[in-house]
């Protein structure tokens, strides 16, 4: 396939405007941008560091500061002095930011943003990373253009056509995030994986025993698995953001042989998939956190009731019941998640 190889040169930056446009969940609120929203964003810095290093073009997450404290104006000025493009503060809730903070931002030209009450710094970091990843992918080839037009589902379909294969995109827990259509010749494993929405447990155990999973998670290249009986030839590649593994992409020969350049296509497709997997993960975590915040607000009578009901996808006047259960602290995170699920069901 021509045009599948990644382009050369330095990946383009995102702008502050593009980061905010990428924020579908409302994690960030722009308070003011004295220098405009078209300033380039090169990266993100977590917290305030004592060691003086440049923040050129970075968004600074002021994780240790409360909006109303007297040290905030100085922190904003220091971030601007080091070259930051924006500073993100915790939400002050109903309180507005002090005038001294706004003045510091206006005088230095640094943009000022606040983080939603329901979100956490992990959500904010993931949002900026995802927006920057979209800029890094570029749009110079057919795979990037296909994904831009329809996301991972369209990307999987295009890759399937080029590779002459069935394609699945999976997260690190082997859940299917996207897949191509399968023909009548597709093997039973591929069909059961797509229908079940995840790779069967027995298959994951087999891949671990064979060492293929270790090879997949540690290699930066495409892994080849030859055909074995009724099990067709397969290619797999990890999808990485820097040093972090986000998931994997698999190609299974669909009733024939894979195309000669299938490995090259899959390699490029794994690069194109990065921002979409980051975005997928962000939607899941942000959605859960918003619901937890809304549920807590309803139970404690805090915040706007109608907004909380909307976040829980409930009609404003729906009858609600509260189920009280005693939590065993020794039971661990699994029990905590079960109680949260029970609480959501009770409200509904």
GROMACS .gro file of C-alpha atoms in nm:
model
  348
    1UNK     CA    1   0.000   0.000   0.000
    2UNK     CA    2   0.144   0.336  -0.093
    3UNK     CA    3   0.120   0.622   0.152
    4UNK     CA    4   0.105   0.399   0.462
    5UNK     CA    5   0.447   0.485   0.598
    6UNK     CA    6   0.466   0.763   0.859
    7UNK     CA    7   0.574   1.098   0.727
    8UNK     CA    8   0.901   1.262   0.818
    9UNK     CA    9   0.966   1.583   1.001
   10UNK     CA   10   0.855   1.710   1.340
   11UNK     CA   11   0.494   1.634   1.438
   12UNK     CA   12   0.274   1.945   1.446
   13UNK     CA   13   0.178   2.092   1.783
   14UNK     CA   14  -0.174   2.132   1.908
   15UNK     CA   15  -0.300   2.478   1.995
   16UNK     CA   16  -0.481   2.574   2.313
   17UNK     CA   17  -0.795   2.609   2.102
   18UNK     CA   18  -0.758   2.251   1.976
   19UNK     CA   19  -0.704   2.116   2.327
   20UNK     CA   20  -1.025   2.283   2.442
   21UNK     CA   21  -1.215   2.165   2.134
   22UNK     CA   22  -1.096   1.811   2.212
   23UNK     CA   23  -1.250   1.840   2.561
   24UNK     CA   24  -1.585   1.669   2.496
   25UNK     CA   25  -1.652   1.605   2.867
   26UNK     CA   26  -1.600   1.959   2.996
   27UNK     CA   27  -1.296   1.877   3.208
   28UNK     CA   28  -1.146   2.223   3.156
   29UNK     CA   29  -1.300   2.569   3.179
   30UNK     CA   30  -1.120   2.861   3.014
   31UNK     CA   31  -1.119   3.161   3.246
   32UNK     CA   32  -0.914   3.393   3.024
   33UNK     CA   33  -0.652   3.374   2.749
   34UNK     CA   34  -0.476   3.712   2.724
   35UNK     CA   35  -0.256   3.592   2.436
   36UNK     CA   36  -0.541   3.423   2.249
   37UNK     CA   37  -0.621   3.056   2.203
   38UNK     CA   38  -0.405   2.989   1.898
   39UNK     CA   39  -0.079   2.960   2.091
   40UNK     CA   40   0.105   2.630   2.037
   41UNK     CA   41   0.100   2.365   2.310
   42UNK     CA   42   0.410   2.143   2.319
   43UNK     CA   43   0.331   1.936   2.627
   44UNK     CA   44   0.209   1.926   2.985
   45UNK     CA   45   0.388   1.970   3.320
   46UNK     CA   46   0.252   1.819   3.641
   47UNK     CA   47   0.281   2.024   3.958
   48UNK     CA   48   0.514   2.304   4.057
   49UNK     CA   49   0.879   2.208   4.057
   50UNK     CA   50   1.149   2.369   4.269
   51UNK     CA   51   1.417   2.302   4.011
   52UNK     CA   52   1.410   2.589   3.760
   53UNK     CA   53   1.352   2.429   3.422
   54UNK     CA   54   1.177   2.582   3.121
   55UNK     CA   55   0.807   2.527   3.059
   56UNK     CA   56   0.825   2.650   2.698
   57UNK     CA   57   0.482   2.606   2.542
   58UNK     CA   58   0.361   2.367   2.813
   59UNK     CA   59   0.037   2.360   3.009
   60UNK     CA   60   0.111   2.354   3.383
   61UNK     CA   61  -0.122   2.153   3.608
   62UNK     CA   62  -0.106   2.335   3.941
   63UNK     CA   63  -0.180   2.022   4.143
   64UNK     CA   64  -0.067   2.159   4.479
   65UNK     CA   65  -0.248   2.493   4.475
   66UNK     CA   66  -0.594   2.597   4.590
   67UNK     CA   67  -0.744   2.881   4.382
   68UNK     CA   68  -0.803   3.109   4.681
   69UNK     CA   69  -0.459   3.088   4.842
   70UNK     CA   70  -0.223   3.382   4.838
   71UNK     CA   71   0.055   3.191   4.664
   72UNK     CA   72  -0.142   3.141   4.341
   73UNK     CA   73  -0.058   3.478   4.176
   74UNK     CA   74   0.313   3.418   4.232
   75UNK     CA   75   0.282   3.065   4.092
   76UNK     CA   76   0.108   3.198   3.779
   77UNK     CA   77   0.381   3.458   3.728
   78UNK     CA   78   0.654   3.198   3.777
   79UNK     CA   79   0.493   2.961   3.525
   80UNK     CA   80   0.472   3.246   3.274
   81UNK     CA   81   0.836   3.341   3.342
   82UNK     CA   82   0.940   2.986   3.254
   83UNK     CA   83   0.742   3.002   2.929
   84UNK     CA   84   0.417   2.820   3.013
   85UNK     CA   85   0.128   2.876   2.776
   86UNK     CA   86  -0.142   2.803   3.035
   87UNK     CA   87  -0.195   2.719   3.403
   88UNK     CA   88  -0.474   2.489   3.522
   89UNK     CA   89  -0.607   2.539   3.875
   90UNK     CA   90  -0.849   2.334   4.079
   91UNK     CA   91  -1.209   2.446   4.052
   92UNK     CA   92  -1.311   2.692   4.317
   93UNK     CA   93  -1.670   2.573   4.302
   94UNK     CA   94  -1.910   2.861   4.337
   95UNK     CA   95  -1.628   3.099   4.428
   96UNK     CA   96  -1.465   3.304   4.155
   97UNK     CA   97  -1.090   3.334   4.123
   98UNK     CA   98  -0.943   3.624   4.320
   99UNK     CA   99  -0.871   3.940   4.122
  100UNK     CA  100  -0.500   3.909   4.203
  101UNK     CA  101  -0.487   3.578   4.012
  102UNK     CA  102  -0.665   3.724   3.709
  103UNK     CA  103  -0.433   4.025   3.715
  104UNK     CA  104  -0.125   3.801   3.723
  105UNK     CA  105  -0.252   3.612   3.416
  106UNK     CA  106  -0.338   3.930   3.223
  107UNK     CA  107  -0.004   4.095   3.297
  108UNK     CA  108   0.202   3.791   3.198
  109UNK     CA  109  -0.014   3.675   2.903
  110UNK     CA  110  -0.051   3.320   3.034
  111UNK     CA  111  -0.390   3.151   2.987
  112UNK     CA  112  -0.582   3.056   3.299
  113UNK     CA  113  -0.803   2.747   3.321
  114UNK     CA  114  -0.983   2.562   3.596
  115UNK     CA  115  -1.050   2.191   3.629
  116UNK     CA  116  -1.406   2.064   3.672
  117UNK     CA  117  -1.499   1.970   4.030
  118UNK     CA  118  -1.587   1.613   3.932
  119UNK     CA  119  -1.264   1.554   3.737
  120UNK     CA  120  -0.918   1.475   3.872
  121UNK     CA  121  -0.567   1.557   3.757
  122UNK     CA  122  -0.540   1.221   3.581
  123UNK     CA  123  -0.835   1.316   3.357
  124UNK     CA  124  -0.674   1.651   3.283
  125UNK     CA  125  -0.340   1.496   3.196
  126UNK     CA  126  -0.508   1.237   2.971
  127UNK     CA  127  -0.703   1.509   2.792
  128UNK     CA  128  -0.391   1.708   2.701
  129UNK     CA  129  -0.200   1.393   2.604
  130UNK     CA  130  -0.485   1.283   2.378
  131UNK     CA  131  -0.508   1.623   2.207
  132UNK     CA  132  -0.132   1.630   2.149
  133UNK     CA  133  -0.138   1.274   2.015
  134UNK     CA  134  -0.389   1.373   1.747
  135UNK     CA  135  -0.147   1.642   1.630
  136UNK     CA  136   0.145   1.398   1.629
  137UNK     CA  137  -0.033   1.146   1.405
  138UNK     CA  138  -0.068   1.395   1.121
  139UNK     CA  139  -0.293   1.344   0.820
  140UNK     CA  140  -0.052   1.281   0.537
  141UNK     CA  141  -0.158   0.922   0.457
  142UNK     CA  142  -0.471   0.722   0.391
  143UNK     CA  143  -0.486   0.553   0.729
  144UNK     CA  144  -0.475   0.880   0.922
  145UNK     CA  145  -0.734   1.031   0.690
  146UNK     CA  146  -0.961   0.727   0.732
  147UNK     CA  147  -0.942   0.745   1.111
  148UNK     CA  148  -1.006   1.120   1.108
  149UNK     CA  149  -1.323   1.053   0.911
  150UNK     CA  150  -1.464   0.779   1.130
  151UNK     CA  151  -1.242   0.681   1.421
  152UNK     CA  152  -1.115   0.335   1.509
  153UNK     CA  153  -1.402   0.147   1.342
  154UNK     CA  154  -1.326   0.299   1.003
  155UNK     CA  155  -0.951   0.257   1.059
  156UNK     CA  156  -1.005  -0.115   1.130
  157UNK     CA  157  -1.209  -0.154   0.812
  158UNK     CA  158  -0.947   0.017   0.594
  159UNK     CA  159  -0.661  -0.183   0.750
  160UNK     CA  160  -0.859  -0.503   0.693
  161UNK     CA  161  -0.891  -0.423   0.324
  162UNK     CA  162  -0.520  -0.347   0.282
  163UNK     CA  163  -0.406  -0.651   0.483
  164UNK     CA  164  -0.670  -0.894   0.347
  165UNK     CA  165  -0.750  -0.979   0.708
  166UNK     CA  166  -0.996  -0.948   0.992
  167UNK     CA  167  -0.886  -0.672   1.231
  168UNK     CA  168  -0.952  -0.619   1.600
  169UNK     CA  169  -0.832  -0.333   1.821
  170UNK     CA  170  -0.817  -0.436   2.186
  171UNK     CA  171  -0.733  -0.262   2.512
  172UNK     CA  172  -0.485  -0.405   2.764
  173UNK     CA  173  -0.763  -0.611   2.923
  174UNK     CA  174  -0.831  -0.777   2.587
  175UNK     CA  175  -1.167  -0.607   2.539
  176UNK     CA  176  -1.255  -0.530   2.178
  177UNK     CA  177  -1.260  -0.154   2.121
  178UNK     CA  178  -1.311  -0.172   1.742
  179UNK     CA  179  -1.316  -0.437   1.471
  180UNK     CA  180  -1.361  -0.484   1.099
  181UNK     CA  181  -1.638  -0.682   0.939
  182UNK     CA  182  -1.568  -1.055   0.911
  183UNK     CA  183  -1.636  -1.283   0.616
  184UNK     CA  184  -1.798  -1.624   0.629
  185UNK     CA  185  -1.444  -1.770   0.619
  186UNK     CA  186  -1.336  -1.602   0.944
  187UNK     CA  187  -1.213  -1.850   1.206
  188UNK     CA  188  -1.425  -1.935   1.507
  189UNK     CA  189  -1.196  -1.760   1.754
  190UNK     CA  190  -1.225  -1.431   1.568
  191UNK     CA  191  -1.603  -1.461   1.554
  192UNK     CA  192  -1.637  -1.546   1.925
  193UNK     CA  193  -1.400  -1.262   2.021
  194UNK     CA  194  -1.607  -1.006   1.830
  195UNK     CA  195  -1.944  -1.143   1.946
  196UNK     CA  196  -1.828  -1.164   2.308
  197UNK     CA  197  -1.660  -0.823   2.301
  198UNK     CA  198  -1.336  -0.963   2.441
  199UNK     CA  199  -1.076  -1.235   2.383
  200UNK     CA  200  -1.187  -1.557   2.557
  201UNK     CA  201  -1.004  -1.628   2.884
  202UNK     CA  202  -0.873  -1.961   2.759
  203UNK     CA  203  -0.713  -1.787   2.463
  204UNK     CA  204  -0.545  -1.524   2.684
  205UNK     CA  205  -0.407  -1.803   2.905
  206UNK     CA  206  -0.276  -1.982   2.596
  207UNK     CA  207  -0.105  -1.667   2.468
  208UNK     CA  208   0.061  -1.619   2.806
  209UNK     CA  209   0.188  -1.978   2.818
  210UNK     CA  210   0.329  -1.954   2.467
  211UNK     CA  211   0.519  -1.634   2.548
  212UNK     CA  212   0.345  -1.441   2.270
  213UNK     CA  213   0.195  -1.188   2.510
  214UNK     CA  214   0.534  -1.115   2.665
  215UNK     CA  215   0.677  -1.064   2.317
  216UNK     CA  216   0.387  -0.839   2.221
  217UNK     CA  217   0.408  -0.611   2.526
  218UNK     CA  218   0.789  -0.582   2.516
  219UNK     CA  219   0.845  -0.550   2.140
  220UNK     CA  220   0.798  -0.236   1.936
  221UNK     CA  221   0.758  -0.431   1.614
  222UNK     CA  222   0.490  -0.650   1.459
  223UNK     CA  223   0.468  -1.004   1.600
  224UNK     CA  224   0.401  -1.288   1.355
  225UNK     CA  225   0.218  -1.608   1.448
  226UNK     CA  226   0.213  -1.872   1.170
  227UNK     CA  227  -0.101  -2.063   1.080
  228UNK     CA  228  -0.157  -2.370   1.296
  229UNK     CA  229  -0.422  -2.616   1.185
  230UNK     CA  230  -0.754  -2.431   1.173
  231UNK     CA  231  -0.595  -2.129   1.342
  232UNK     CA  232  -0.502  -1.888   1.057
  233UNK     CA  233  -0.189  -1.677   1.027
  234UNK     CA  234  -0.193  -1.374   1.256
  235UNK     CA  235  -0.004  -1.050   1.304
  236UNK     CA  236  -0.017  -0.841   1.621
  237UNK     CA  237   0.135  -0.511   1.729
  238UNK     CA  238   0.121  -0.320   2.056
  239UNK     CA  239  -0.027   0.031   2.050
  240UNK     CA  240   0.198   0.259   2.253
  241UNK     CA  241   0.200   0.617   2.372
  242UNK     CA  242   0.563   0.678   2.457
  243UNK     CA  243   0.654   0.399   2.698
  244UNK     CA  244   0.293   0.317   2.790
  245UNK     CA  245   0.106   0.029   2.626
  246UNK     CA  246  -0.253   0.126   2.550
  247UNK     CA  247  -0.365  -0.189   2.373
  248UNK     CA  248  -0.298  -0.395   2.063
  249UNK     CA  249  -0.408  -0.446   1.704
  250UNK     CA  250  -0.449  -0.795   1.556
  251UNK     CA  251  -0.479  -0.907   1.195
  252UNK     CA  252  -0.601  -1.261   1.118
  253UNK     CA  253  -0.588  -1.400   0.765
  254UNK     CA  254  -0.948  -1.404   0.648
  255UNK     CA  255  -0.981  -1.715   0.432
  256UNK     CA  256  -0.648  -1.667   0.251
  257UNK     CA  257  -0.301  -1.523   0.295
  258UNK     CA  258  -0.218  -1.184   0.439
  259UNK     CA  259  -0.100  -0.919   0.193
  260UNK     CA  260   0.279  -0.887   0.147
  261UNK     CA  261   0.286  -0.542   0.312
  262UNK     CA  262   0.046  -0.632   0.595
  263UNK     CA  263   0.312  -0.584   0.864
  264UNK     CA  264   0.397  -0.233   0.737
  265UNK     CA  265   0.029  -0.138   0.725
  266UNK     CA  266  -0.031  -0.271   1.079
  267UNK     CA  267   0.274  -0.087   1.209
  268UNK     CA  268   0.149   0.247   1.078
  269UNK     CA  269  -0.208   0.173   1.190
  270UNK     CA  270  -0.084   0.123   1.547
  271UNK     CA  271   0.057   0.478   1.539
  272UNK     CA  272  -0.266   0.622   1.403
  273UNK     CA  273  -0.468   0.438   1.671
  274UNK     CA  274  -0.285   0.601   1.965
  275UNK     CA  275  -0.494   0.919   2.009
  276UNK     CA  276  -0.818   0.727   1.960
  277UNK     CA  277  -0.734   0.476   2.233
  278UNK     CA  278  -0.632   0.762   2.463
  279UNK     CA  279  -0.963   0.931   2.386
  280UNK     CA  280  -1.154   0.606   2.443
  281UNK     CA  281  -0.991   0.561   2.784
  282UNK     CA  282  -1.054   0.924   2.878
  283UNK     CA  283  -1.425   0.896   2.795
  284UNK     CA  284  -1.457   0.591   3.017
  285UNK     CA  285  -1.275   0.733   3.319
  286UNK     CA  286  -1.426   1.080   3.290
  287UNK     CA  287  -1.776   0.938   3.253
  288UNK     CA  288  -1.739   0.723   3.565
  289UNK     CA  289  -1.598   1.010   3.766
  290UNK     CA  290  -1.877   1.246   3.658
  291UNK     CA  291  -2.139   0.989   3.763
  292UNK     CA  292  -1.972   0.931   4.100
  293UNK     CA  293  -1.962   1.307   4.161
  294UNK     CA  294  -2.329   1.342   4.063
  295UNK     CA  295  -2.435   1.051   4.283
  296UNK     CA  296  -2.246   1.195   4.579
  297UNK     CA  297  -2.406   1.535   4.518
  298UNK     CA  298  -2.757   1.387   4.512
  299UNK     CA  299  -2.705   1.183   4.827
  300UNK     CA  300  -2.551   1.475   5.018
  301UNK     CA  301  -2.777   1.744   4.874
  302UNK     CA  302  -2.486   1.936   4.726
  303UNK     CA  303  -2.467   2.120   4.395
  304UNK     CA  304  -2.733   2.148   4.127
  305UNK     CA  305  -2.980   1.859   4.145
  306UNK     CA  306  -3.090   1.882   3.781
  307UNK     CA  307  -2.729   1.875   3.659
  308UNK     CA  308  -2.662   1.570   3.873
  309UNK     CA  309  -2.970   1.394   3.735
  310UNK     CA  310  -2.861   1.477   3.382
  311UNK     CA  311  -2.515   1.331   3.449
  312UNK     CA  312  -2.679   1.010   3.571
  313UNK     CA  313  -2.907   1.009   3.263
  314UNK     CA  314  -3.218   1.029   3.481
  315UNK     CA  315  -3.531   1.236   3.431
  316UNK     CA  316  -3.545   1.530   3.679
  317UNK     CA  317  -3.857   1.402   3.856
  318UNK     CA  318  -3.781   1.029   3.860
  319UNK     CA  319  -3.843   0.866   4.201
  320UNK     CA  320  -3.522   0.763   4.377
  321UNK     CA  321  -3.442   0.514   4.649
  322UNK     CA  322  -3.128   0.494   4.858
  323UNK     CA  323  -2.974   0.161   4.956
  324UNK     CA  324  -2.738   0.174   5.253
  325UNK     CA  325  -2.474  -0.098   5.277
  326UNK     CA  326  -2.190  -0.129   5.523
  327UNK     CA  327  -1.854  -0.152   5.349
  328UNK     CA  328  -1.592  -0.393   5.469
  329UNK     CA  329  -1.266  -0.199   5.434
  330UNK     CA  330  -1.072  -0.523   5.426
  331UNK     CA  331  -1.264  -0.637   5.117
  332UNK     CA  332  -1.058  -0.417   4.887
  333UNK     CA  333  -1.125  -0.219   4.566
  334UNK     CA  334  -1.352  -0.486   4.410
  335UNK     CA  335  -1.606  -0.449   4.690
  336UNK     CA  336  -1.588  -0.068   4.662
  337UNK     CA  337  -1.668  -0.086   4.289
  338UNK     CA  338  -1.959  -0.323   4.359
  339UNK     CA  339  -2.106  -0.079   4.612
  340UNK     CA  340  -2.073   0.208   4.365
  341UNK     CA  341  -2.255   0.004   4.100
  342UNK     CA  342  -2.524  -0.086   4.356
  343UNK     CA  343  -2.569   0.281   4.447
  344UNK     CA  344  -2.613   0.381   4.083
  345UNK     CA  345  -2.871   0.106   4.035
  346UNK     CA  346  -3.053   0.221   4.348
  347UNK     CA  347  -3.075   0.579   4.227
  348UNK     CA  348  -3.206   0.460   3.889
   0.00000   0.00000   0.00000
